[in-house]
PDB file of C-alpha atoms in Angstrom:
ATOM      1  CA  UNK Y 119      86.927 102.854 131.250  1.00  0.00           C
ATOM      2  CA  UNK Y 120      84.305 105.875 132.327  1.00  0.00           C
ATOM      3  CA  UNK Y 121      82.982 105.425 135.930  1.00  0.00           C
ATOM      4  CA  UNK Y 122      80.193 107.928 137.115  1.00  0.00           C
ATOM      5  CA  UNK Y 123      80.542 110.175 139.866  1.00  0.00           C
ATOM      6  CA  UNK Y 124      77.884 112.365 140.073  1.00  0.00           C
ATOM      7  CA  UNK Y 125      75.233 114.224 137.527  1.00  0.00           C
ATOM      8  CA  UNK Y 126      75.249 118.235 137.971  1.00  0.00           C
ATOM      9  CA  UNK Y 127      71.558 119.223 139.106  1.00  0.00           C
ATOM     10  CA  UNK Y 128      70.378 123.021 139.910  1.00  0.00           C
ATOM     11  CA  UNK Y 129      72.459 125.811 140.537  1.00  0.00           C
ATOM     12  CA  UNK Y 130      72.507 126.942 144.186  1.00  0.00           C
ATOM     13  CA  UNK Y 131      73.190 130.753 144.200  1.00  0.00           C
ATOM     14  CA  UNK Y 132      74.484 133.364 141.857  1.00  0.00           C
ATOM     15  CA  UNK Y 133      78.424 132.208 142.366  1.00  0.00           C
ATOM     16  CA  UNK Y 134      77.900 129.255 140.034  1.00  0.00           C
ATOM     17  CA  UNK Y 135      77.600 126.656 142.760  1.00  0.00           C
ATOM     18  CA  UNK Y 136      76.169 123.539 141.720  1.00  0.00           C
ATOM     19  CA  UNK Y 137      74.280 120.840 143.567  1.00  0.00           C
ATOM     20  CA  UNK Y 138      75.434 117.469 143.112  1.00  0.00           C
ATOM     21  CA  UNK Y 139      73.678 113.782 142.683  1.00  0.00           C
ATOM     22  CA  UNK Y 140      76.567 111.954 143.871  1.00  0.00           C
ATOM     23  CA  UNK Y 141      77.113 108.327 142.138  1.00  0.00           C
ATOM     24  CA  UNK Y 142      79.847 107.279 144.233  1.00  0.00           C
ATOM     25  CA  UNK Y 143      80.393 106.081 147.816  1.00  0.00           C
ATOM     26  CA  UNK Y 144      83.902 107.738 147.762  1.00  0.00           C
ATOM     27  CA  UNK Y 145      82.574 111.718 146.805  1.00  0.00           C
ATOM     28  CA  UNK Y 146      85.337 112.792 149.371  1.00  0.00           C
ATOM     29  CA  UNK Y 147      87.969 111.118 146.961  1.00  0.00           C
ATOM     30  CA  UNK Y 148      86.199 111.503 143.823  1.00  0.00           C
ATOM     31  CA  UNK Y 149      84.892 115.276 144.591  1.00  0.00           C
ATOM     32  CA  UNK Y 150      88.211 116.569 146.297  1.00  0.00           C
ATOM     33  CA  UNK Y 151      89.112 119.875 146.117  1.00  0.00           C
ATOM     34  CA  UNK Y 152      91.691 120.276 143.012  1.00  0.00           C
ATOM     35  CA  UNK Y 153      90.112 117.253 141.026  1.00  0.00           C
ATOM     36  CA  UNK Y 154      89.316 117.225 137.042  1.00  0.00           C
ATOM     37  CA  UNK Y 155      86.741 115.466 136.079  1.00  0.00           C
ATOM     38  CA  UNK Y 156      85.440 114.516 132.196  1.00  0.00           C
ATOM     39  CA  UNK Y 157      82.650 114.940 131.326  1.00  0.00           C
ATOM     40  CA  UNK Y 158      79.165 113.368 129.620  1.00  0.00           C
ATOM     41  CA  UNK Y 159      78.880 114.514 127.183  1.00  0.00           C
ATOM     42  CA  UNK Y 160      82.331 115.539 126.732  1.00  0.00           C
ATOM     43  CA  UNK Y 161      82.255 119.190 125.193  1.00  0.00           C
ATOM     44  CA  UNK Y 162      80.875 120.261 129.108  1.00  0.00           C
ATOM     45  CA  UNK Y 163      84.592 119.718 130.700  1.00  0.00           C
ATOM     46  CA  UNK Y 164      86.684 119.040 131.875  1.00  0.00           C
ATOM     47  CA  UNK Y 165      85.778 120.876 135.051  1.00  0.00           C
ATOM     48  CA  UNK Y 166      87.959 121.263 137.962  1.00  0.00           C
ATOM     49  CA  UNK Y 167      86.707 120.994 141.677  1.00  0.00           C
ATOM     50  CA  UNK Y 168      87.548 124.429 143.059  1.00  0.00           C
ATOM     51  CA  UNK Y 169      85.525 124.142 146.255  1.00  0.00           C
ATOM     52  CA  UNK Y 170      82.602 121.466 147.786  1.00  0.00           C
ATOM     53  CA  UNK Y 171      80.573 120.999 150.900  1.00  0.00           C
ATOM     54  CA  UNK Y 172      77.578 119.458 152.016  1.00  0.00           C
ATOM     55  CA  UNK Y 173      74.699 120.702 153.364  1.00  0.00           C
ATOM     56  CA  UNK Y 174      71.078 118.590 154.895  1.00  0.00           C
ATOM     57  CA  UNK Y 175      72.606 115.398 153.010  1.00  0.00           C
ATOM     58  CA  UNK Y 176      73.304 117.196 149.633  1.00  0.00           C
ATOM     59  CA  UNK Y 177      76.483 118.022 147.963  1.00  0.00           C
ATOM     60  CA  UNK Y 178      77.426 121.281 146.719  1.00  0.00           C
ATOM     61  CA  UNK Y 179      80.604 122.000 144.431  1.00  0.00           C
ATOM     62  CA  UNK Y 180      82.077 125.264 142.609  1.00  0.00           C
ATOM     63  CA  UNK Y 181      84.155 124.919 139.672  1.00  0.00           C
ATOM     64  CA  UNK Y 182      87.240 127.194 138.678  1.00  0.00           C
ATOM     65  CA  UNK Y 183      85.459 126.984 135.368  1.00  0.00           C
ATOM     66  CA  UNK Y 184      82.008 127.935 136.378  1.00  0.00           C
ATOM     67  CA  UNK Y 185      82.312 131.958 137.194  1.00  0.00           C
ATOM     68  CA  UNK Y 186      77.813 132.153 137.750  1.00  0.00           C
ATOM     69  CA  UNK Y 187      74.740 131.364 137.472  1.00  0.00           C
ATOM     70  CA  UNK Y 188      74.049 131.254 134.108  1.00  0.00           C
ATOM     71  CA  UNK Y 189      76.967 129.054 133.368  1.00  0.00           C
ATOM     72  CA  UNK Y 190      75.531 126.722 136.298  1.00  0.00           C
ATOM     73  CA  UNK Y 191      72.361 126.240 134.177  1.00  0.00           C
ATOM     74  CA  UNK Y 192      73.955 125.529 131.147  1.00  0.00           C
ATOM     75  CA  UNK Y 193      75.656 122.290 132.958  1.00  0.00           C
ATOM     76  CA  UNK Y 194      72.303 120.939 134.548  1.00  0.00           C
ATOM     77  CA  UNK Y 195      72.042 117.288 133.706  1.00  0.00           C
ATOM     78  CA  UNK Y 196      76.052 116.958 132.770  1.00  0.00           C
ATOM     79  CA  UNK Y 197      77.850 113.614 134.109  1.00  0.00           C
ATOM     80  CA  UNK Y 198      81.172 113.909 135.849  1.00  0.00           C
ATOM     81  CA  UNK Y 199      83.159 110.793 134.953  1.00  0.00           C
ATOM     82  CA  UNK Y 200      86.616 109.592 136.012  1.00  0.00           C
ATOM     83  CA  UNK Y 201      89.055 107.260 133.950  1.00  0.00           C
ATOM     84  CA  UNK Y 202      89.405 104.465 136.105  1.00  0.00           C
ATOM     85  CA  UNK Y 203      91.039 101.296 135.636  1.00  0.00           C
ATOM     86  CA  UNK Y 204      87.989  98.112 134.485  1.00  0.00           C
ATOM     87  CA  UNK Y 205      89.482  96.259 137.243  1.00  0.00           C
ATOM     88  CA  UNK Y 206      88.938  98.694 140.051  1.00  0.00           C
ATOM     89  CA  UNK Y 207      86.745  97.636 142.650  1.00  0.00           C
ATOM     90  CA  UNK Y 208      83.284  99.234 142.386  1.00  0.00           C
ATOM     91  CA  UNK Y 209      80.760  99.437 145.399  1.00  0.00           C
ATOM     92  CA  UNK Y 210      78.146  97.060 146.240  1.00  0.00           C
ATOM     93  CA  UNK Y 211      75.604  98.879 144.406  1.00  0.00           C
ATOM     94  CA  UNK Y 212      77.586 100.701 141.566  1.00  0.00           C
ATOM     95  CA  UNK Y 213      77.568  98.977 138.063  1.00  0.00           C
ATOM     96  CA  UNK Y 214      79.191 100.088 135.192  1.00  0.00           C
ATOM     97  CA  UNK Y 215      76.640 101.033 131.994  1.00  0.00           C
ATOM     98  CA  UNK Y 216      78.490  98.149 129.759  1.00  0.00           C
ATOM     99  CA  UNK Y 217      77.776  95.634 132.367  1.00  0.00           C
ATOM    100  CA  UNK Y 218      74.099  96.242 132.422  1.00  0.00           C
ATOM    101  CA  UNK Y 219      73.097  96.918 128.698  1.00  0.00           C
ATOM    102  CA  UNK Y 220      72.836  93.196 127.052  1.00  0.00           C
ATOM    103  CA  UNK Y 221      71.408  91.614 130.513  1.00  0.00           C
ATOM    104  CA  UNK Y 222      68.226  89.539 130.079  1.00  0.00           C
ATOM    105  CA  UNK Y 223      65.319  90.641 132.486  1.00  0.00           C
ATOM    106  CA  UNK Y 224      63.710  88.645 134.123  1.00  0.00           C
ATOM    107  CA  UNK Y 225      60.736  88.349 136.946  1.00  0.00           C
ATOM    108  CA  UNK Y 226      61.507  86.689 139.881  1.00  0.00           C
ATOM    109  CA  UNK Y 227      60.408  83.283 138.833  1.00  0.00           C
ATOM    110  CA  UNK Y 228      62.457  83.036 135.912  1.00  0.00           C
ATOM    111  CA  UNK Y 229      60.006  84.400 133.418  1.00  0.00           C
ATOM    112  CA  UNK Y 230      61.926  86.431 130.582  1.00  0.00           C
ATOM    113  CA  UNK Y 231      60.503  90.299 130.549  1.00  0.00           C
ATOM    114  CA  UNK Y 232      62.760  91.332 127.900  1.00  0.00           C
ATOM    115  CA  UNK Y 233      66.385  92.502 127.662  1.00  0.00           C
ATOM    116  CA  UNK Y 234      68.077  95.633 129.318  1.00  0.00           C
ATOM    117  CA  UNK Y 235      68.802  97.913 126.588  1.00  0.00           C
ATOM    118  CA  UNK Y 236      70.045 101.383 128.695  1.00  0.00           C
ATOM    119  CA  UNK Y 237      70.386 102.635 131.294  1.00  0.00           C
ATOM    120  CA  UNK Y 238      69.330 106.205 131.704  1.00  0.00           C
ATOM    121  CA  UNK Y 239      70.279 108.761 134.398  1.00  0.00           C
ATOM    122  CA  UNK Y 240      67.880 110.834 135.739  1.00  0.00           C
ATOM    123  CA  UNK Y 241      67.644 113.648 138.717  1.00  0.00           C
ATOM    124  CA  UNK Y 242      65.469 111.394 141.124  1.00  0.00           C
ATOM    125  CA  UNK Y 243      66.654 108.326 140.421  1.00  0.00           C
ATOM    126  CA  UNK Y 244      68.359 106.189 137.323  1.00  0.00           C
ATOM    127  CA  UNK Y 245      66.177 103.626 135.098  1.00  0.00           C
ATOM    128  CA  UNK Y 246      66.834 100.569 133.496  1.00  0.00           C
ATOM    129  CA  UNK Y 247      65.259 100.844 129.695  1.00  0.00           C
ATOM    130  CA  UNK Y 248      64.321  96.997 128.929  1.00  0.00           C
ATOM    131  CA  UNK Y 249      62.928  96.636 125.919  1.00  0.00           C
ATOM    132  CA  UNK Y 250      60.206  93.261 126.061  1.00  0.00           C
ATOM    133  CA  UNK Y 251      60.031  90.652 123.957  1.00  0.00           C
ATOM    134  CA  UNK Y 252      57.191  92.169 121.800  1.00  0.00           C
ATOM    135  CA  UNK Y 253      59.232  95.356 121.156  1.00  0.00           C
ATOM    136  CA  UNK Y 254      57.759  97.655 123.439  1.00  0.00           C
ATOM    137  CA  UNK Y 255      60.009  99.882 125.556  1.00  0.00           C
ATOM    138  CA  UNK Y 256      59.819  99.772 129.618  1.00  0.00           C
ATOM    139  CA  UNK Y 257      61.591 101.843 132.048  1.00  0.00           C
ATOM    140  CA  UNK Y 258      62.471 100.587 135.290  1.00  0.00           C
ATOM    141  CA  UNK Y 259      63.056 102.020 138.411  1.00  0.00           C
ATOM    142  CA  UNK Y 260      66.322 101.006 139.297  1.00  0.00           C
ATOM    143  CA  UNK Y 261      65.779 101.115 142.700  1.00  0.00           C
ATOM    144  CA  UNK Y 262      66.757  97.909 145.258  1.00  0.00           C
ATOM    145  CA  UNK Y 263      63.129  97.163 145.804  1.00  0.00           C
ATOM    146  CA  UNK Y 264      62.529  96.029 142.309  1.00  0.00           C
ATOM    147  CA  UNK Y 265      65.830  95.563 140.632  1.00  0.00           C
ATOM    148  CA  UNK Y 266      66.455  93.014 143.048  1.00  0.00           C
ATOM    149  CA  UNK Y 267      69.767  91.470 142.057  1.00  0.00           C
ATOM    150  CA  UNK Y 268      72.389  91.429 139.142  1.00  0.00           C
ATOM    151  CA  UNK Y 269      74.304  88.547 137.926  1.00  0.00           C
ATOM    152  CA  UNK Y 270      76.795  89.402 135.612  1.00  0.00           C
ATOM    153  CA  UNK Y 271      77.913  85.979 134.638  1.00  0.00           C
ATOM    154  CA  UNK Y 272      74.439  84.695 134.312  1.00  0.00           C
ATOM    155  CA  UNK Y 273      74.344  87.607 132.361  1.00  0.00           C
ATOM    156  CA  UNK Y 274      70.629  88.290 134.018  1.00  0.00           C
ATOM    157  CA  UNK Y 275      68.904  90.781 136.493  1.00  0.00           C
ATOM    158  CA  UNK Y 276      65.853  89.827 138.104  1.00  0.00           C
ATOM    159  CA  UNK Y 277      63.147  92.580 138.248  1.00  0.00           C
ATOM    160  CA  UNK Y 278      60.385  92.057 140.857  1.00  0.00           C
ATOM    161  CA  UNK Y 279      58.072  94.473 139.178  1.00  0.00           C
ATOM    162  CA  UNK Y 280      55.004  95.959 140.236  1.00  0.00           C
ATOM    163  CA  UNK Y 281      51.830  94.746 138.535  1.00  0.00           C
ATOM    164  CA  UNK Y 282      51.103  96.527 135.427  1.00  0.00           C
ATOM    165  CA  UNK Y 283      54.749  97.723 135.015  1.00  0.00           C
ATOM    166  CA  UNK Y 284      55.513  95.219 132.020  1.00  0.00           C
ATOM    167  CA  UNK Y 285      52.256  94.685 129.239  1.00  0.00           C
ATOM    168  CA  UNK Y 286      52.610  91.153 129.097  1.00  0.00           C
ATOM    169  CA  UNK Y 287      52.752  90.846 132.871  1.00  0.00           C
ATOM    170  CA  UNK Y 288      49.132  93.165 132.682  1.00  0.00           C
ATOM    171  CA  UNK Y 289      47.789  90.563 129.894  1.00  0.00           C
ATOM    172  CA  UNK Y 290      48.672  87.066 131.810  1.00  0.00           C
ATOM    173  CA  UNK Y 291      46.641  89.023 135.230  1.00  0.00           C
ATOM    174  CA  UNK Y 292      43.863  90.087 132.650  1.00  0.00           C
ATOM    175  CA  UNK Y 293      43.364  86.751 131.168  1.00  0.00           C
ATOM    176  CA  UNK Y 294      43.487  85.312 134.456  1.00  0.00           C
ATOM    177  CA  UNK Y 295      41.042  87.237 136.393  1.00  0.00           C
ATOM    178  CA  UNK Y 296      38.571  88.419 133.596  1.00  0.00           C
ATOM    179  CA  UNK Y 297      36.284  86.859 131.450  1.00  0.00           C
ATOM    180  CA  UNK Y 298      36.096  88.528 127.442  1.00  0.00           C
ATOM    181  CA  UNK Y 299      38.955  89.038 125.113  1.00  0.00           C
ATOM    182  CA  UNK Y 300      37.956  92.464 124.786  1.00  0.00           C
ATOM    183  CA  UNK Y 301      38.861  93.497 128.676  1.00  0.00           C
ATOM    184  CA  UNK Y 302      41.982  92.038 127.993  1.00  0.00           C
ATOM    185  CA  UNK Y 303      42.661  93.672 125.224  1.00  0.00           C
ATOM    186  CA  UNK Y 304      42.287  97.124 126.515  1.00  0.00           C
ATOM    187  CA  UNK Y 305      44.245  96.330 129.489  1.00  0.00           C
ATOM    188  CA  UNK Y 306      47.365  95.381 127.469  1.00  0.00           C
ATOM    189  CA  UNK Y 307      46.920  98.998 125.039  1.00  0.00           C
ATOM    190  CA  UNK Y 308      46.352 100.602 129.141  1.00  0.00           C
ATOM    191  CA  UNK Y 309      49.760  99.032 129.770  1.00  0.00           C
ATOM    192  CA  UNK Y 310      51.662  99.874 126.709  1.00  0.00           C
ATOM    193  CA  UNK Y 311      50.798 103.681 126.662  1.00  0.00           C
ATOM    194  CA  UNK Y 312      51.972 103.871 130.152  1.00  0.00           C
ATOM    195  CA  UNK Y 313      55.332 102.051 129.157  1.00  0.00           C
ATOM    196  CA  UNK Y 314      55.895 105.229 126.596  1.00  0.00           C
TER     197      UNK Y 314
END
């Protein structure tokens, strides 16, 4: 079992120092000087931790096998990823991929928005790809403020989205607040170019 640690981001310097955006509420354990990580996707690593520090609440790492700059650039967007055992304990807020792909979505009422399909990392912040019951393709924010909670064995996550976010969501407010089938109709195509 792969458990992420962090995702490289932009090299800092011309030594090949990297800036981290750490996954893990143990980066003093997972990040320690001397560790080899795996990578995503694998061909990257494995890349051992040759130095780290942190700097205005960001985390900074050289690797023996990263000599400068260039080779910095060429491992933006890379996972580091550990072998861990599936029982380990994970943190409050970590979740492994596998747990979360196959989860239905749904709003806080209990109203299906589709099922989560990936989950894709990203520098700013990570988003849950649910794909809705009429085949279009959202991404959520997977943020605390709208992925509320995840139940693994109800095999759910409850999504309190913002209005507009999912196309049927947009089409139930349209219907309700305007008159005309043809408003409504060019709300829902507003709503499923912005889910693209």
């Amino acid at each position: 079992m792969q458990l992420r640690v962090a995702v490289i981001g932009q090299p800092h310097g011309l030594k090949g120092e990297v800036r981290l955006d750490v996954r893990t509420d143990r980066p003093e354990i997972r990040l320690a000087v001397g560790s080899i990580l795996e990578t995503d996707p694998p061909e990257a690593g494995p890349l051992t931790v040759a130095k780290n520090r942190t700097y205005k609440d960001s985390y900074f790492v050289l690797f023996d096998e990263i000599k400068d700059r260039t080779a910095a650039e060429s491992i933006r967007g890379v996972e580091l990823v550990v072998e861990t055992d599936e029982e380990e304990e994970t943190g409050e807020d970590e979740w492994y991929r596998h747990e979360l792909v196959g989860l239905e979505a749904l709003d806080p009422d209990g109203y299906t928005l589709g099922v989560v399909k990936e989950l894709e990392i990203m520098p700013g912040q990570d988003l849950l790809v649910v794909e809705e019951p009429d085949g279009l393709i959202t991404r959520v924010p997977f943020v605390k403020e709208i992925v509320t909670e995840i139940d693994i064995e109800d095999n759910c996550v409850i999504i309190d989205a913002p209005p507009g976010l999912f196309s049927e969501e947009e089409m139930v407010i349209s219907e309700e607040t305007v008159s005309g089938s043809s408003k409504s109709d060019d709300s829902q195509d507003h709503a499923s170019e912005e889910t693209k």
